[in-house]
PDB file of C-alpha atoms and ligand atoms in Angstrom:
ATOM      1  CA  MET A  30      71.639 111.935  88.453  1.00  0.00           C
ATOM      2  CA  LEU A  31      74.411 112.433  91.274  1.00  0.00           C
ATOM      3  CA  PRO A  32      75.583 116.018  92.200  1.00  0.00           C
ATOM      4  CA  SER A  33      78.492 117.017  89.836  1.00  0.00           C
ATOM      5  CA  ARG A  34      80.937 117.387  93.015  1.00  0.00           C
ATOM      6  CA  LEU A  35      79.751 114.268  94.130  1.00  0.00           C
ATOM      7  CA  SER A  36      80.544 112.479  90.769  1.00  0.00           C
ATOM      8  CA  ARG A  37      83.792 114.202  90.704  1.00  0.00           C
ATOM      9  CA  VAL A  38      85.014 112.953  93.892  1.00  0.00           C
ATOM     10  CA  ILE A  39      83.863 109.188  92.570  1.00  0.00           C
ATOM     11  CA  GLU A  40      85.998 110.006  89.712  1.00  0.00           C
ATOM     12  CA  LEU A  41      89.050 110.669  91.586  1.00  0.00           C
ATOM     13  CA  PHE A  42      88.635 107.952  93.861  1.00  0.00           C
ATOM     14  CA  ALA A  43      88.349 105.667  91.153  1.00  0.00           C
ATOM     15  CA  ARG A  44      91.769 106.416  89.601  1.00  0.00           C
ATOM     16  CA  LEU A  45      93.332 104.893  92.808  1.00  0.00           C
ATOM     17  CA  PRO A  46      95.082 101.703  92.151  1.00  0.00           C
ATOM     18  CA  GLY A  47      92.563  98.696  92.976  1.00  0.00           C
ATOM     19  CA  VAL A  48      89.765 101.014  93.244  1.00  0.00           C
ATOM     20  CA  GLY A  49      86.848 100.186  91.246  1.00  0.00           C
ATOM     21  CA  GLU A  50      83.597 102.364  90.177  1.00  0.00           C
ATOM     22  CA  LYS A  51      81.694 100.594  92.778  1.00  0.00           C
ATOM     23  CA  THR A  52      84.221 101.202  95.758  1.00  0.00           C
ATOM     24  CA  ALA A  53      84.889 104.837  94.631  1.00  0.00           C
ATOM     25  CA  GLN A  54      80.939 105.386  94.959  1.00  0.00           C
ATOM     26  CA  ARG A  55      81.002 103.480  98.297  1.00  0.00           C
ATOM     27  CA  PHE A  56      83.557 105.832  99.834  1.00  0.00           C
ATOM     28  CA  ALA A  57      82.281 109.245  98.183  1.00  0.00           C
ATOM     29  CA  LEU A  58      78.755 108.178  99.664  1.00  0.00           C
ATOM     30  CA  PHE A  59      80.286 107.377 103.252  1.00  0.00           C
ATOM     31  CA  LEU A  60      81.976 110.600 103.196  1.00  0.00           C
ATOM     32  CA  VAL A  61      78.939 112.774 102.607  1.00  0.00           C
ATOM     33  CA  GLY A  62      76.377 110.927 104.715  1.00  0.00           C
ATOM     34  CA  GLY A  63      77.930 110.620 108.195  1.00  0.00           C
ATOM     35  CA  GLY A  64      81.735 110.994 107.254  1.00  0.00           C
ATOM     36  CA  SER A  65      81.935 114.422 107.096  1.00  0.00           C
ATOM     37  CA  GLU A  66      84.403 114.564 109.876  1.00  0.00           C
ATOM     38  CA  THR A  67      86.467 111.996 107.910  1.00  0.00           C
ATOM     39  CA  ALA A  68      86.189 113.777 104.913  1.00  0.00           C
ATOM     40  CA  ALA A  69      87.341 117.318 106.470  1.00  0.00           C
ATOM     41  CA  GLU A  70      90.549 115.172 107.773  1.00  0.00           C
ATOM     42  CA  LEU A  71      91.203 113.442 104.780  1.00  0.00           C
ATOM     43  CA  GLY A  72      91.193 116.640 102.346  1.00  0.00           C
ATOM     44  CA  GLN A  73      93.681 118.552 105.148  1.00  0.00           C
ATOM     45  CA  GLY A  74      95.863 115.336 105.232  1.00  0.00           C
ATOM     46  CA  LEU A  75      96.072 115.088 101.075  1.00  0.00           C
ATOM     47  CA  VAL A  76      96.702 118.924 101.102  1.00  0.00           C
ATOM     48  CA  GLU A  77      99.805 118.730 103.570  1.00  0.00           C
ATOM     49  CA  LEU A  78     100.991 115.362 101.957  1.00  0.00           C
ATOM     50  CA  GLY A  79     101.567 117.216  98.845  1.00  0.00           C
ATOM     51  CA  THR A  80     103.644 120.104 100.706  1.00  0.00           C
ATOM     52  CA  THR A  81     105.368 118.000 103.281  1.00  0.00           C
ATOM     53  CA  VAL A  82     106.267 114.675 101.452  1.00  0.00           C
ATOM     54  CA  ARG A  83     108.309 114.105  98.309  1.00  0.00           C
ATOM     55  CA  PRO A  84     110.442 111.335  97.191  1.00  0.00           C
ATOM     56  CA  CYS A  85     113.800 110.892  98.802  1.00  0.00           C
ATOM     57  CA  GLU A  86     116.532 112.950  97.243  1.00  0.00           C
ATOM     58  CA  ARG A  87     119.208 110.289  97.669  1.00  0.00           C
ATOM     59  CA  CYS A  88     117.008 106.803  97.302  1.00  0.00           C
ATOM     60  CA  ARG A  89     113.252 107.781  95.947  1.00  0.00           C
ATOM     61  CA  ASN A  90     111.821 106.327  99.157  1.00  0.00           C
ATOM     62  CA  VAL A  91     109.121 108.604 100.514  1.00  0.00           C
ATOM     63  CA  ALA A  92     110.350 111.373 102.889  1.00  0.00           C
ATOM     64  CA  GLU A  93     109.243 114.014 105.053  1.00  0.00           C
ATOM     65  CA  VAL A  94     110.771 117.543 103.883  1.00  0.00           C
ATOM     66  CA  ASP A  95     112.760 119.194 106.489  1.00  0.00           C
ATOM     67  CA  GLU A  96     112.894 122.988 107.912  1.00  0.00           C
ATOM     68  CA  THR A  97     115.692 123.360 105.246  1.00  0.00           C
ATOM     69  CA  GLY A  98     113.522 122.283 102.387  1.00  0.00           C
ATOM     70  CA  ARG A  99     115.471 119.107 101.658  1.00  0.00           C
ATOM     71  CA  ALA A 100     113.632 115.802 101.720  1.00  0.00           C
ATOM     72  CA  LEU A 101     115.862 112.875 102.984  1.00  0.00           C
ATOM     73  CA  CYS A 102     114.162 109.767 104.312  1.00  0.00           C
ATOM     74  CA  THR A 103     114.383 107.872 107.635  1.00  0.00           C
ATOM     75  CA  VAL A 104     116.857 105.248 106.214  1.00  0.00           C
ATOM     76  CA  CYS A 105     118.932 107.718 104.636  1.00  0.00           C
ATOM     77  CA  ARG A 106     118.920 109.856 107.726  1.00  0.00           C
ATOM     78  CA  ASP A 107     120.226 106.992 109.742  1.00  0.00           C
ATOM     79  CA  SER A 108     123.851 107.085 110.381  1.00  0.00           C
ATOM     80  CA  ARG A 109     124.014 103.669 111.857  1.00  0.00           C
ATOM     81  CA  ARG A 110     123.509 102.105 108.144  1.00  0.00           C
ATOM     82  CA  ASP A 111     126.133 100.901 106.264  1.00  0.00           C
ATOM     83  CA  PRO A 112     126.691 102.887 103.058  1.00  0.00           C
ATOM     84  CA  SER A 113     128.762 100.502 101.609  1.00  0.00           C
ATOM     85  CA  VAL A 114     125.877  98.556 100.805  1.00  0.00           C
ATOM     86  CA  LEU A 115     123.008  99.336  98.381  1.00  0.00           C
ATOM     87  CA  CYS A 116     119.916  97.225  97.632  1.00  0.00           C
ATOM     88  CA  ILE A 117     118.212  98.236  94.647  1.00  0.00           C
ATOM     89  CA  VAL A 118     114.304  97.538  94.681  1.00  0.00           C
ATOM     90  CA  ALA A 119     111.599  98.148  92.192  1.00  0.00           C
ATOM     91  CA  ARG A 120     109.148 100.017  94.263  1.00  0.00           C
ATOM     92  CA  ILE A 121     108.596 101.629  97.845  1.00  0.00           C
ATOM     93  CA  GLN A 122     106.233  98.444  98.715  1.00  0.00           C
ATOM     94  CA  ASP A 123     109.282  96.187  98.194  1.00  0.00           C
ATOM     95  CA  LEU A 124     111.849  98.675 100.300  1.00  0.00           C
ATOM     96  CA  LEU A 125     109.161  98.566 103.160  1.00  0.00           C
ATOM     97  CA  ALA A 126     108.834  94.672 103.237  1.00  0.00           C
ATOM     98  CA  ILE A 127     112.573  94.190 103.088  1.00  0.00           C
ATOM     99  CA  GLU A 128     112.836  96.927 105.916  1.00  0.00           C
ATOM    100  CA  LYS A 129     110.424  94.725 108.040  1.00  0.00           C
ATOM    101  CA  SER A 130     112.816  91.617 107.443  1.00  0.00           C
ATOM    102  CA  SER A 131     115.709  93.500 108.839  1.00  0.00           C
ATOM    103  CA  ALA A 132     117.682  91.814 106.479  1.00  0.00           C
ATOM    104  CA  VAL A 133     119.336  94.804 104.758  1.00  0.00           C
ATOM    105  CA  ARG A 134     121.536  97.346 107.206  1.00  0.00           C
ATOM    106  CA  GLY A 135     122.765  99.060 104.075  1.00  0.00           C
ATOM    107  CA  ARG A 136     120.685 101.796 101.987  1.00  0.00           C
ATOM    108  CA  TYR A 137     118.321 101.705  99.433  1.00  0.00           C
ATOM    109  CA  PHE A 138     117.828 102.910  95.771  1.00  0.00           C
ATOM    110  CA  VAL A 139     114.045 102.805  94.196  1.00  0.00           C
ATOM    111  CA  LEU A 140     113.896 102.619  90.542  1.00  0.00           C
ATOM    112  CA  GLY A 141     110.104 103.433  90.336  1.00  0.00           C
ATOM    113  CA  ARG A 142     109.389 100.981  87.559  1.00  0.00           C
ATOM    114  CA  LEU A 143     111.042  97.893  86.001  1.00  0.00           C
ATOM    115  CA  LEU A 144     112.430  97.200  82.436  1.00  0.00           C
ATOM    116  CA  SER A 145     109.563  95.881  80.312  1.00  0.00           C
ATOM    117  CA  PRO A 146     110.004  95.374  76.603  1.00  0.00           C
ATOM    118  CA  LEU A 147     106.454  94.665  75.903  1.00  0.00           C
ATOM    119  CA  ASP A 148     105.103  97.736  77.479  1.00  0.00           C
ATOM    120  CA  GLY A 149     107.791 100.020  75.788  1.00  0.00           C
ATOM    121  CA  ILE A 150     109.777 100.528  78.979  1.00  0.00           C
ATOM    122  CA  GLY A 151     113.521 100.787  77.810  1.00  0.00           C
ATOM    123  CA  PRO A 152     116.560 101.226  79.500  1.00  0.00           C
ATOM    124  CA  GLU A 153     116.455 105.098  79.139  1.00  0.00           C
ATOM    125  CA  GLU A 154     113.103 105.049  81.344  1.00  0.00           C
ATOM    126  CA  LEU A 155     115.158 103.828  84.313  1.00  0.00           C
ATOM    127  CA  PRO A 156     116.959 106.572  86.556  1.00  0.00           C
ATOM    128  CA  LEU A 157     120.401 104.828  85.977  1.00  0.00           C
ATOM    129  CA  ARG A 158     122.134 107.872  86.107  1.00  0.00           C
ATOM    130  CA  GLU A 159     120.977 108.889  89.707  1.00  0.00           C
ATOM    131  CA  LEU A 160     121.709 105.222  90.634  1.00  0.00           C
ATOM    132  CA  MET A 161     125.264 105.552  89.175  1.00  0.00           C
ATOM    133  CA  GLN A 162     125.573 108.818  91.385  1.00  0.00           C
ATOM    134  CA  ARG A 163     124.434 107.230  94.320  1.00  0.00           C
ATOM    135  CA  ILE A 164     127.000 104.592  94.196  1.00  0.00           C
ATOM    136  CA  ARG A 165     129.705 106.915  93.336  1.00  0.00           C
ATOM    137  CA  GLU A 166     129.094 109.328  96.111  1.00  0.00           C
ATOM    138  CA  ASP A 167     128.202 106.675  98.826  1.00  0.00           C
ATOM    139  CA  GLY A 168     131.519 104.742  97.876  1.00  0.00           C
ATOM    140  CA  VAL A 169     129.126 101.518  97.563  1.00  0.00           C
ATOM    141  CA  GLU A 170     130.825  98.247  97.620  1.00  0.00           C
ATOM    142  CA  GLU A 171     128.218  95.669  97.246  1.00  0.00           C
ATOM    143  CA  VAL A 172     125.072  96.046  95.385  1.00  0.00           C
ATOM    144  CA  ILE A 173     121.828  93.824  95.996  1.00  0.00           C
ATOM    145  CA  LEU A 174     119.347  93.561  93.032  1.00  0.00           C
ATOM    146  CA  ALA A 175     116.354  92.901  94.898  1.00  0.00           C
ATOM    147  CA  THR A 176     113.812  93.350  92.109  1.00  0.00           C
ATOM    148  CA  PRO A 177     110.906  90.804  91.952  1.00  0.00           C
ATOM    149  CA  PRO A 178     111.547  87.322  90.728  1.00  0.00           C
ATOM    150  CA  SER A 179     109.275  88.113  87.524  1.00  0.00           C
ATOM    151  CA  VAL A 180     109.961  88.231  83.921  1.00  0.00           C
ATOM    152  CA  ASP A 181     110.412  92.328  84.024  1.00  0.00           C
ATOM    153  CA  GLY A 182     112.183  91.930  87.401  1.00  0.00           C
ATOM    154  CA  GLU A 183     114.818  89.424  85.987  1.00  0.00           C
ATOM    155  CA  ALA A 184     115.221  91.621  82.800  1.00  0.00           C
ATOM    156  CA  THR A 185     116.136  94.467  84.918  1.00  0.00           C
ATOM    157  CA  ALA A 186     118.454  92.705  87.150  1.00  0.00           C
ATOM    158  CA  LEU A 187     120.322  91.657  84.079  1.00  0.00           C
ATOM    159  CA  LEU A 188     120.489  95.046  82.844  1.00  0.00           C
ATOM    160  CA  LEU A 189     121.841  96.318  85.853  1.00  0.00           C
ATOM    161  CA  ALA A 190     124.284  93.711  86.220  1.00  0.00           C
ATOM    162  CA  GLN A 191     125.659  94.961  82.948  1.00  0.00           C
ATOM    163  CA  GLU A 192     125.433  98.441  83.608  1.00  0.00           C
ATOM    164  CA  LEU A 193     127.242  97.965  86.958  1.00  0.00           C
ATOM    165  CA  GLY A 194     129.683  95.234  85.691  1.00  0.00           C
ATOM    166  CA  GLY A 195     133.599  96.193  85.692  1.00  0.00           C
ATOM    167  CA  LYS A 196     132.908  98.753  88.184  1.00  0.00           C
ATOM    168  CA  ASN A 197     134.647  97.003  91.185  1.00  0.00           C
ATOM    169  CA  LEU A 198     131.140  96.105  92.844  1.00  0.00           C
ATOM    170  CA  ARG A 199     130.292  93.124  94.523  1.00  0.00           C
ATOM    171  CA  LEU A 200     127.150  92.492  92.567  1.00  0.00           C
ATOM    172  CA  THR A 201     124.458  89.884  94.420  1.00  0.00           C
ATOM    173  CA  ARG A 202     120.666  88.620  93.431  1.00  0.00           C
ATOM    174  CA  ILE A 203     118.347  87.885  96.062  1.00  0.00           C
ATOM    175  CA  ALA A 204     117.788  84.210  96.268  1.00  0.00           C
ATOM    176  CA  SER A 205     114.895  82.505  95.194  1.00  0.00           C
ATOM    177  CA  GLY A 206     112.190  81.526  97.895  1.00  0.00           C
ATOM    178  CA  VAL A 207     110.365  84.615  97.037  1.00  0.00           C
ATOM    179  CA  PRO A 208     107.434  82.855  94.707  1.00  0.00           C
ATOM    180  CA  HIS A 209     108.608  83.327  90.860  1.00  0.00           C
ATOM    181  CA  GLY A 210     106.413  86.295  89.427  1.00  0.00           C
ATOM    182  CA  GLY A 211     105.598  87.095  93.057  1.00  0.00           C
ATOM    183  CA  ASP A 212     105.367  90.692  94.557  1.00  0.00           C
ATOM    184  CA  LEU A 213     108.094  90.915  97.329  1.00  0.00           C
ATOM    185  CA  GLU A 214     105.615  92.913  99.053  1.00  0.00           C
ATOM    186  CA  PHE A 215     103.062  89.928  99.561  1.00  0.00           C
ATOM    187  CA  ALA A 216     106.158  87.630 100.850  1.00  0.00           C
ATOM    188  CA  ASP A 217     106.487  87.095 104.494  1.00  0.00           C
ATOM    189  CA  GLN A 218     109.194  88.479 106.452  1.00  0.00           C
ATOM    190  CA  VAL A 219     111.027  85.241 107.026  1.00  0.00           C
ATOM    191  CA  THR A 220     111.088  84.319 103.506  1.00  0.00           C
ATOM    192  CA  LEU A 221     112.113  87.612 102.448  1.00  0.00           C
ATOM    193  CA  GLY A 222     114.857  87.665 105.222  1.00  0.00           C
ATOM    194  CA  ARG A 223     116.143  84.142 103.788  1.00  0.00           C
ATOM    195  CA  ALA A 224     116.010  85.586 100.184  1.00  0.00           C
ATOM    196  CA  ILE A 225     118.341  88.320 101.147  1.00  0.00           C
ATOM    197  CA  ASP A 226     120.725  86.480 103.589  1.00  0.00           C
ATOM    198  CA  GLY A 227     120.930  83.731 100.543  1.00  0.00           C
ATOM    199  CA  ARG A 228     121.744  86.229  97.782  1.00  0.00           C
ATOM    200  CA  ARG A 229     124.119  84.878  95.262  1.00  0.00           C
ATOM    201  CA  PRO A 230     126.782  86.942  93.106  1.00  0.00           C
ATOM    202  CA  MET A 231     125.818  87.665  89.692  1.00  0.00           C
TER     203      MET A 231
HETATM  204 ZN1   ZN B 319     116.378 107.823 101.149  1.00  0.00          ZN
END
């Protein structure tokens, strides 16, 4: 009933997180009816995104690719950061939320996923080798485990504590205050700042 190219765009929008069939349809119909300028900009923006933005090669945050083809994020490029402190987070959204609270003056490592035995995600699915390399190369002394206070987040923090134990590192876990099961992304800056400041040895 709809032109096939339009159906295709609706199908693509519907793949995005949090976008259902109806919203996807609304987006697509907006773009073909009066939103054509936005459609062109969106198309160009997405094409450029694919070639200019990549995961940071050091911490897996988002990074812009530079003239030499390297992708280093703004945190990793910032020489005022304390390289001896490494804050481990599950997702880029968590990194951005913590950055807003200004509670971490060190650098980050983004796991990308959490341990989840129920979903079949075991330790081998986590980027532990890259993490160890980061710790070694940066001369990290303190590791802040800032995975969310959910079942999977706690299980991941425990695994990391085991993996990193006995390596002469100060391991700390963010304090509660962030609601249990809650996303760090949705905690307010003050709460998140307190959770980091009140971190405890693990
Ligand atoms: Zn980085």
